[in-house]
PDB file of C-alpha atoms in Angstrom:
ATOM      1  CA  ASP A1107      -0.032   0.243  -0.045  1.00  0.00           C
ATOM      2  CA  ARG A1108       1.047   3.713  -0.448  1.00  0.00           C
ATOM      3  CA  ILE A1109      -0.133   6.034   1.777  1.00  0.00           C
ATOM      4  CA  LEU A1110      -0.194   9.872   1.691  1.00  0.00           C
ATOM      5  CA  VAL A1111      -0.076  11.676   5.085  1.00  0.00           C
ATOM      6  CA  VAL A1112      -1.154  15.582   5.385  1.00  0.00           C
ATOM      7  CA  ALA A1113       0.320  16.930   8.070  1.00  0.00           C
ATOM      8  CA  PRO A1114       0.601  20.027  10.279  1.00  0.00           C
ATOM      9  CA  GLY A1115       4.376  20.019  10.112  1.00  0.00           C
ATOM     10  CA  GLY A1116       6.467  22.893   9.866  1.00  0.00           C
ATOM     11  CA  VAL A1117       4.312  25.405  11.973  1.00  0.00           C
ATOM     12  CA  ASP A1118       6.561  25.780  14.524  1.00  0.00           C
ATOM     13  CA  ASN A1119       4.024  24.181  17.120  1.00  0.00           C
ATOM     14  CA  LEU A1120       5.358  21.400  19.322  1.00  0.00           C
ATOM     15  CA  GLY A1121       1.701  19.739  19.682  1.00  0.00           C
ATOM     16  CA  ASP A1122       1.120  19.738  15.783  1.00  0.00           C
ATOM     17  CA  ASP A1123       4.348  18.286  15.307  1.00  0.00           C
ATOM     18  CA  ALA A1124       3.561  15.344  18.098  1.00  0.00           C
ATOM     19  CA  ILE A1125       0.369  15.019  16.203  1.00  0.00           C
ATOM     20  CA  THR A1126       1.915  14.218  13.017  1.00  0.00           C
ATOM     21  CA  TRP A1127       4.435  11.752  14.576  1.00  0.00           C
ATOM     22  CA  SER A1128       1.515  10.040  16.352  1.00  0.00           C
ATOM     23  CA  VAL A1129      -0.161   9.647  12.932  1.00  0.00           C
ATOM     24  CA  LEU A1130       2.855   8.332  11.442  1.00  0.00           C
ATOM     25  CA  ASP A1131       3.679   5.770  14.296  1.00  0.00           C
ATOM     26  CA  ARG A1132      -0.028   4.299  14.262  1.00  0.00           C
ATOM     27  CA  ILE A1133       0.220   3.730  10.598  1.00  0.00           C
ATOM     28  CA  ALA A1134       3.590   2.140  10.884  1.00  0.00           C
ATOM     29  CA  ALA A1135       2.225  -0.168  13.469  1.00  0.00           C
ATOM     30  CA  THR A1136      -0.760  -1.015  11.582  1.00  0.00           C
ATOM     31  CA  HIS A1137       0.439  -1.024   8.092  1.00  0.00           C
ATOM     32  CA  PRO A1138       4.069  -1.881   8.775  1.00  0.00           C
ATOM     33  CA  SER A1139       4.740  -2.849   4.804  1.00  0.00           C
ATOM     34  CA  ALA A1140       3.102   0.431   3.615  1.00  0.00           C
ATOM     35  CA  ALA A1141       5.074   3.040   1.665  1.00  0.00           C
ATOM     36  CA  VAL A1142       4.295   6.455   3.563  1.00  0.00           C
ATOM     37  CA  GLU A1143       4.929   9.850   2.275  1.00  0.00           C
ATOM     38  CA  VAL A1144       4.049  13.590   3.965  1.00  0.00           C
ATOM     39  CA  LEU A1145       2.755  16.661   2.582  1.00  0.00           C
ATOM     40  CA  SER A1146       2.829  19.193   5.131  1.00  0.00           C
ATOM     41  CA  ASP A1147       0.947  22.604   5.872  1.00  0.00           C
ATOM     42  CA  ARG A1148       4.163  24.563   5.558  1.00  0.00           C
ATOM     43  CA  ASP A1149       7.362  24.219   3.275  1.00  0.00           C
ATOM     44  CA  VAL A1150       9.252  22.650   6.215  1.00  0.00           C
ATOM     45  CA  PRO A1151       9.146  18.802   6.918  1.00  0.00           C
ATOM     46  CA  PRO A1152       8.032  17.813  10.313  1.00  0.00           C
ATOM     47  CA  GLN A1153      10.374  17.427  12.854  1.00  0.00           C
ATOM     48  CA  ARG A1154      10.031  14.827  15.797  1.00  0.00           C
ATOM     49  CA  PRO A1155       9.973  16.720  18.864  1.00  0.00           C
ATOM     50  CA  GLY A1156      13.345  15.789  21.450  1.00  0.00           C
ATOM     51  CA  ARG A1157      14.370  12.879  19.192  1.00  0.00           C
ATOM     52  CA  PRO A1158      17.059  12.858  16.058  1.00  0.00           C
ATOM     53  CA  VAL A1159      15.769  13.885  12.879  1.00  0.00           C
ATOM     54  CA  VAL A1160      14.396  10.821  11.224  1.00  0.00           C
ATOM     55  CA  PRO A1161      14.273  10.217   7.553  1.00  0.00           C
ATOM     56  CA  LEU A1162      10.709  11.298   5.955  1.00  0.00           C
ATOM     57  CA  ALA A1163       9.569  10.748   2.392  1.00  0.00           C
ATOM     58  CA  TRP A1164       8.391  14.321   2.313  1.00  0.00           C
ATOM     59  CA  ASN A1165       7.046  16.080  -0.762  1.00  0.00           C
ATOM     60  CA  GLY A1166       6.619  19.484   0.119  1.00  0.00           C
ATOM     61  CA  SER A1167       3.580  21.610   0.998  1.00  0.00           C
ATOM     62  CA  VAL A1168       0.104  21.106   0.257  1.00  0.00           C
ATOM     63  CA  ALA A1169      -0.249  24.626  -1.249  1.00  0.00           C
ATOM     64  CA  GLU A1170       2.778  23.831  -3.419  1.00  0.00           C
ATOM     65  CA  TRP A1171       0.843  20.772  -4.583  1.00  0.00           C
ATOM     66  CA  TRP A1172      -2.004  22.992  -5.080  1.00  0.00           C
ATOM     67  CA  SER A1173      -0.123  25.302  -7.098  1.00  0.00           C
ATOM     68  CA  SER A1174       1.167  22.463  -9.704  1.00  0.00           C
ATOM     69  CA  VAL A1175      -2.700  21.493 -10.325  1.00  0.00           C
ATOM     70  CA  SER A1176      -3.832  22.313 -13.810  1.00  0.00           C
ATOM     71  CA  GLY A1177      -6.673  24.548 -14.349  1.00  0.00           C
ATOM     72  CA  SER A1178      -8.958  21.926 -15.628  1.00  0.00           C
ATOM     73  CA  LEU A1179      -8.475  19.433 -12.728  1.00  0.00           C
ATOM     74  CA  ARG A1180      -9.331  22.529 -10.356  1.00  0.00           C
ATOM     75  CA  SER A1181     -12.685  23.014 -11.847  1.00  0.00           C
ATOM     76  CA  GLU A1182     -13.173  19.504 -11.878  1.00  0.00           C
ATOM     77  CA  ILE A1183     -12.468  19.343  -8.096  1.00  0.00           C
ATOM     78  CA  ALA A1184     -14.455  22.264  -7.520  1.00  0.00           C
ATOM     79  CA  ALA A1185     -17.386  20.754  -9.573  1.00  0.00           C
ATOM     80  CA  HIS A1186     -17.098  17.599  -7.742  1.00  0.00           C
ATOM     81  CA  VAL A1187     -17.714  19.307  -4.430  1.00  0.00           C
ATOM     82  CA  GLY A1188     -20.608  21.598  -6.072  1.00  0.00           C
ATOM     83  CA  VAL A1189     -18.609  25.145  -5.541  1.00  0.00           C
ATOM     84  CA  ALA A1190     -17.017  27.572  -7.681  1.00  0.00           C
ATOM     85  CA  VAL A1191     -13.097  27.347  -7.961  1.00  0.00           C
ATOM     86  CA  SER A1192     -12.818  30.433  -6.061  1.00  0.00           C
ATOM     87  CA  ARG A1193     -14.495  28.902  -3.223  1.00  0.00           C
ATOM     88  CA  ILE A1194     -11.842  26.244  -2.884  1.00  0.00           C
ATOM     89  CA  ASP A1195      -8.963  27.813  -4.545  1.00  0.00           C
ATOM     90  CA  PRO A1196      -5.904  28.454  -1.576  1.00  0.00           C
ATOM     91  CA  VAL A1197      -3.384  31.065  -1.638  1.00  0.00           C
ATOM     92  CA  ALA A1198      -0.152  29.225  -3.023  1.00  0.00           C
ATOM     93  CA  PRO A1199       3.230  29.822  -3.473  1.00  0.00           C
ATOM     94  CA  SER A1200       5.234  29.090  -6.694  1.00  0.00           C
ATOM     95  CA  PRO A1201       5.841  25.563  -7.380  1.00  0.00           C
ATOM     96  CA  ARG A1202       9.026  23.811  -6.272  1.00  0.00           C
ATOM     97  CA  PRO A1203      10.543  22.385  -9.568  1.00  0.00           C
ATOM     98  CA  GLY A1204       9.882  18.635 -10.024  1.00  0.00           C
ATOM     99  CA  ALA A1205       6.728  16.686 -11.204  1.00  0.00           C
ATOM    100  CA  PRO A1206       3.445  17.469  -9.784  1.00  0.00           C
ATOM    101  CA  LEU A1207       2.141  14.944  -6.764  1.00  0.00           C
ATOM    102  CA  ASP A1208      -0.104  12.124  -8.667  1.00  0.00           C
ATOM    103  CA  LEU A1209      -2.780  11.620  -5.891  1.00  0.00           C
ATOM    104  CA  SER A1210      -4.198   8.630  -7.947  1.00  0.00           C
ATOM    105  CA  SER A1211      -0.898   6.680  -7.202  1.00  0.00           C
ATOM    106  CA  TYR A1212      -1.932   6.299  -3.650  1.00  0.00           C
ATOM    107  CA  ASP A1213      -4.098   3.921  -1.804  1.00  0.00           C
ATOM    108  CA  LEU A1214      -5.118   6.147   0.981  1.00  0.00           C
ATOM    109  CA  VAL A1215      -4.879   9.795   2.190  1.00  0.00           C
ATOM    110  CA  VAL A1216      -4.889  10.440   6.095  1.00  0.00           C
ATOM    111  CA  VAL A1217      -5.283  13.797   6.989  1.00  0.00           C
ATOM    112  CA  ALA A1218      -3.617  14.450  10.378  1.00  0.00           C
ATOM    113  CA  GLY A1219      -5.859  16.345  13.214  1.00  0.00           C
ATOM    114  CA  GLY A1220      -5.099  19.686  14.710  1.00  0.00           C
ATOM    115  CA  GLY A1221      -7.069  22.889  14.720  1.00  0.00           C
ATOM    116  CA  ASN A1222      -6.416  23.338  10.814  1.00  0.00           C
ATOM    117  CA  LEU A1223     -10.124  23.524   9.919  1.00  0.00           C
ATOM    118  CA  ALA A1224     -10.824  27.121  11.106  1.00  0.00           C
ATOM    119  CA  SER A1225     -11.266  30.570   9.800  1.00  0.00           C
ATOM    120  CA  PRO A1226      -7.898  32.048  11.107  1.00  0.00           C
ATOM    121  CA  VAL A1227      -5.868  29.422   8.513  1.00  0.00           C
ATOM    122  CA  ALA A1228      -8.366  29.604   5.659  1.00  0.00           C
ATOM    123  CA  ASP A1229      -6.109  30.829   3.152  1.00  0.00           C
ATOM    124  CA  GLY A1230      -2.922  28.727   3.918  1.00  0.00           C
ATOM    125  CA  VAL A1231      -4.258  25.531   5.223  1.00  0.00           C
ATOM    126  CA  LEU A1232      -8.032  25.168   5.378  1.00  0.00           C
ATOM    127  CA  GLN A1233      -8.761  25.424   1.633  1.00  0.00           C
ATOM    128  CA  ALA A1234      -5.580  23.782   0.604  1.00  0.00           C
ATOM    129  CA  ARG A1235      -6.316  20.817   2.623  1.00  0.00           C
ATOM    130  CA  LEU A1236     -10.048  20.530   1.509  1.00  0.00           C
ATOM    131  CA  ALA A1237      -8.711  21.099  -2.092  1.00  0.00           C
ATOM    132  CA  LEU A1238      -6.499  18.150  -1.724  1.00  0.00           C
ATOM    133  CA  ALA A1239      -9.178  15.754   0.107  1.00  0.00           C
ATOM    134  CA  ALA A1240     -11.807  16.669  -2.736  1.00  0.00           C
ATOM    135  CA  CYS A1241      -9.009  16.071  -5.431  1.00  0.00           C
ATOM    136  CA  ALA A1242      -8.356  12.537  -3.888  1.00  0.00           C
ATOM    137  CA  ASP A1243     -11.894  11.454  -3.572  1.00  0.00           C
ATOM    138  CA  LEU A1244     -12.532  12.684  -7.186  1.00  0.00           C
ATOM    139  CA  LEU A1245      -9.772  10.029  -8.113  1.00  0.00           C
ATOM    140  CA  GLY A1246     -11.033   7.608  -6.097  1.00  0.00           C
ATOM    141  CA  VAL A1247      -8.742   7.811  -3.377  1.00  0.00           C
ATOM    142  CA  PRO A1248     -10.357   6.931   0.087  1.00  0.00           C
ATOM    143  CA  VAL A1249      -9.498   9.813   2.530  1.00  0.00           C
ATOM    144  CA  ILE A1250      -9.685   9.634   6.483  1.00  0.00           C
ATOM    145  CA  TRP A1251      -9.261  12.507   8.919  1.00  0.00           C
ATOM    146  CA  SER A1252      -7.959  12.111  12.156  1.00  0.00           C
ATOM    147  CA  GLY A1253      -8.572  13.809  15.330  1.00  0.00           C
ATOM    148  CA  GLN A1254      -9.911  17.063  13.876  1.00  0.00           C
ATOM    149  CA  GLY A1255     -10.749  20.023  15.745  1.00  0.00           C
ATOM    150  CA  ILE A1256     -13.116  22.260  13.733  1.00  0.00           C
ATOM    151  CA  GLY A1257     -14.089  25.796  13.751  1.00  0.00           C
ATOM    152  CA  PRO A1258     -14.304  28.721  14.453  1.00  0.00           C
ATOM    153  CA  LEU A1259     -15.715  28.837  10.674  1.00  0.00           C
ATOM    154  CA  GLU A1260     -17.671  31.301   8.472  1.00  0.00           C
ATOM    155  CA  PRO A1261     -20.892  30.042   7.268  1.00  0.00           C
ATOM    156  CA  ASP A1262     -19.515  29.542   3.453  1.00  0.00           C
ATOM    157  CA  GLN A1263     -16.385  27.869   5.194  1.00  0.00           C
ATOM    158  CA  LEU A1264     -18.413  25.412   7.496  1.00  0.00           C
ATOM    159  CA  ASP A1265     -20.499  24.725   4.103  1.00  0.00           C
ATOM    160  CA  LEU A1266     -17.287  23.730   2.350  1.00  0.00           C
ATOM    161  CA  VAL A1267     -16.039  21.681   5.132  1.00  0.00           C
ATOM    162  CA  ARG A1268     -19.221  19.949   5.477  1.00  0.00           C
ATOM    163  CA  ARG A1269     -19.167  19.310   1.482  1.00  0.00           C
ATOM    164  CA  VAL A1270     -15.632  17.917   1.529  1.00  0.00           C
ATOM    165  CA  LEU A1271     -15.682  15.743   5.067  1.00  0.00           C
ATOM    166  CA  GLY A1272     -18.856  14.262   3.814  1.00  0.00           C
ATOM    167  CA  ARG A1273     -17.784  12.561   0.893  1.00  0.00           C
ATOM    168  CA  SER A1274     -14.575  10.876   3.324  1.00  0.00           C
ATOM    169  CA  ALA A1275     -14.311   7.738   4.249  1.00  0.00           C
ATOM    170  CA  ALA A1276     -14.193   8.473   7.828  1.00  0.00           C
ATOM    171  CA  VAL A1277     -13.843  11.476   9.976  1.00  0.00           C
ATOM    172  CA  SER A1278     -12.742  11.503  13.493  1.00  0.00           C
ATOM    173  CA  CYS A1279     -13.230  14.702  15.479  1.00  0.00           C
ATOM    174  CA  ARG A1280     -11.210  15.532  18.893  1.00  0.00           C
ATOM    175  CA  ASP A1281     -14.317  17.645  20.685  1.00  0.00           C
ATOM    176  CA  PRO A1282     -18.230  17.319  20.895  1.00  0.00           C
ATOM    177  CA  GLY A1283     -18.306  20.842  19.464  1.00  0.00           C
ATOM    178  CA  SER A1284     -16.404  19.637  16.386  1.00  0.00           C
ATOM    179  CA  VAL A1285     -18.876  16.624  16.049  1.00  0.00           C
ATOM    180  CA  GLY A1286     -21.784  18.777  16.339  1.00  0.00           C
ATOM    181  CA  LEU A1287     -20.549  20.917  13.490  1.00  0.00           C
ATOM    182  CA  LEU A1288     -20.421  17.715  11.503  1.00  0.00           C
ATOM    183  CA  ASP A1289     -24.148  16.641  12.572  1.00  0.00           C
ATOM    184  CA  GLY A1290     -25.827  14.712   9.779  1.00  0.00           C
ATOM    185  CA  LEU A1291     -22.780  13.578   7.881  1.00  0.00           C
ATOM    186  CA  PRO A1292     -22.013   9.875   7.844  1.00  0.00           C
ATOM    187  CA  ALA A1293     -18.608   8.173   9.349  1.00  0.00           C
ATOM    188  CA  VAL A1294     -18.088  11.120  11.982  1.00  0.00           C
ATOM    189  CA  GLU A1295     -17.191  10.010  15.455  1.00  0.00           C
ATOM    190  CA  LEU A1296     -15.770  11.421  18.603  1.00  0.00           C
ATOM    191  CA  VAL A1297     -12.219  10.272  19.655  1.00  0.00           C
ATOM    192  CA  GLY A1298     -11.161  13.035  21.922  1.00  0.00           C
TER     193      GLY A1298
END
């Protein structure tokens, strides 16, 4: 199996880095033969707190991935979740040299938790994560969200979160308030 982890790495937050490594450790324990690769929220690889740097198959940031996506695929992604491209289009840096990441080559996308699905990080993180998850779903790759904290969100952002997470294979939330925001969606459970 080939698994892509979308991680809150590179944000200079010890808690977010711990979340990333917890998810990677759990995948290693449950899928020891899987090839695991990581995209992070920022253009810095996640670091393991208090331990030597561990070699990691890091593919850059989610925003860099988005900047490599063609205009026609962007339109397909937006249509797939029933929104205008402008609603799902994150602010993205110029792409790094190299071939764009082919999401269809993965068997699973795991989006690591944190407080990433919130208005304060809408342009740089929220929309980029949602766009990637919607693209994976469009390509037939299952997406699971682990330990998500959701909100605060503007009404149009909450609508977009519900549209994308409603198409996911599984969504786990870290608090009852986040579960409540996703009320009525399938495959949502409280894990915190």
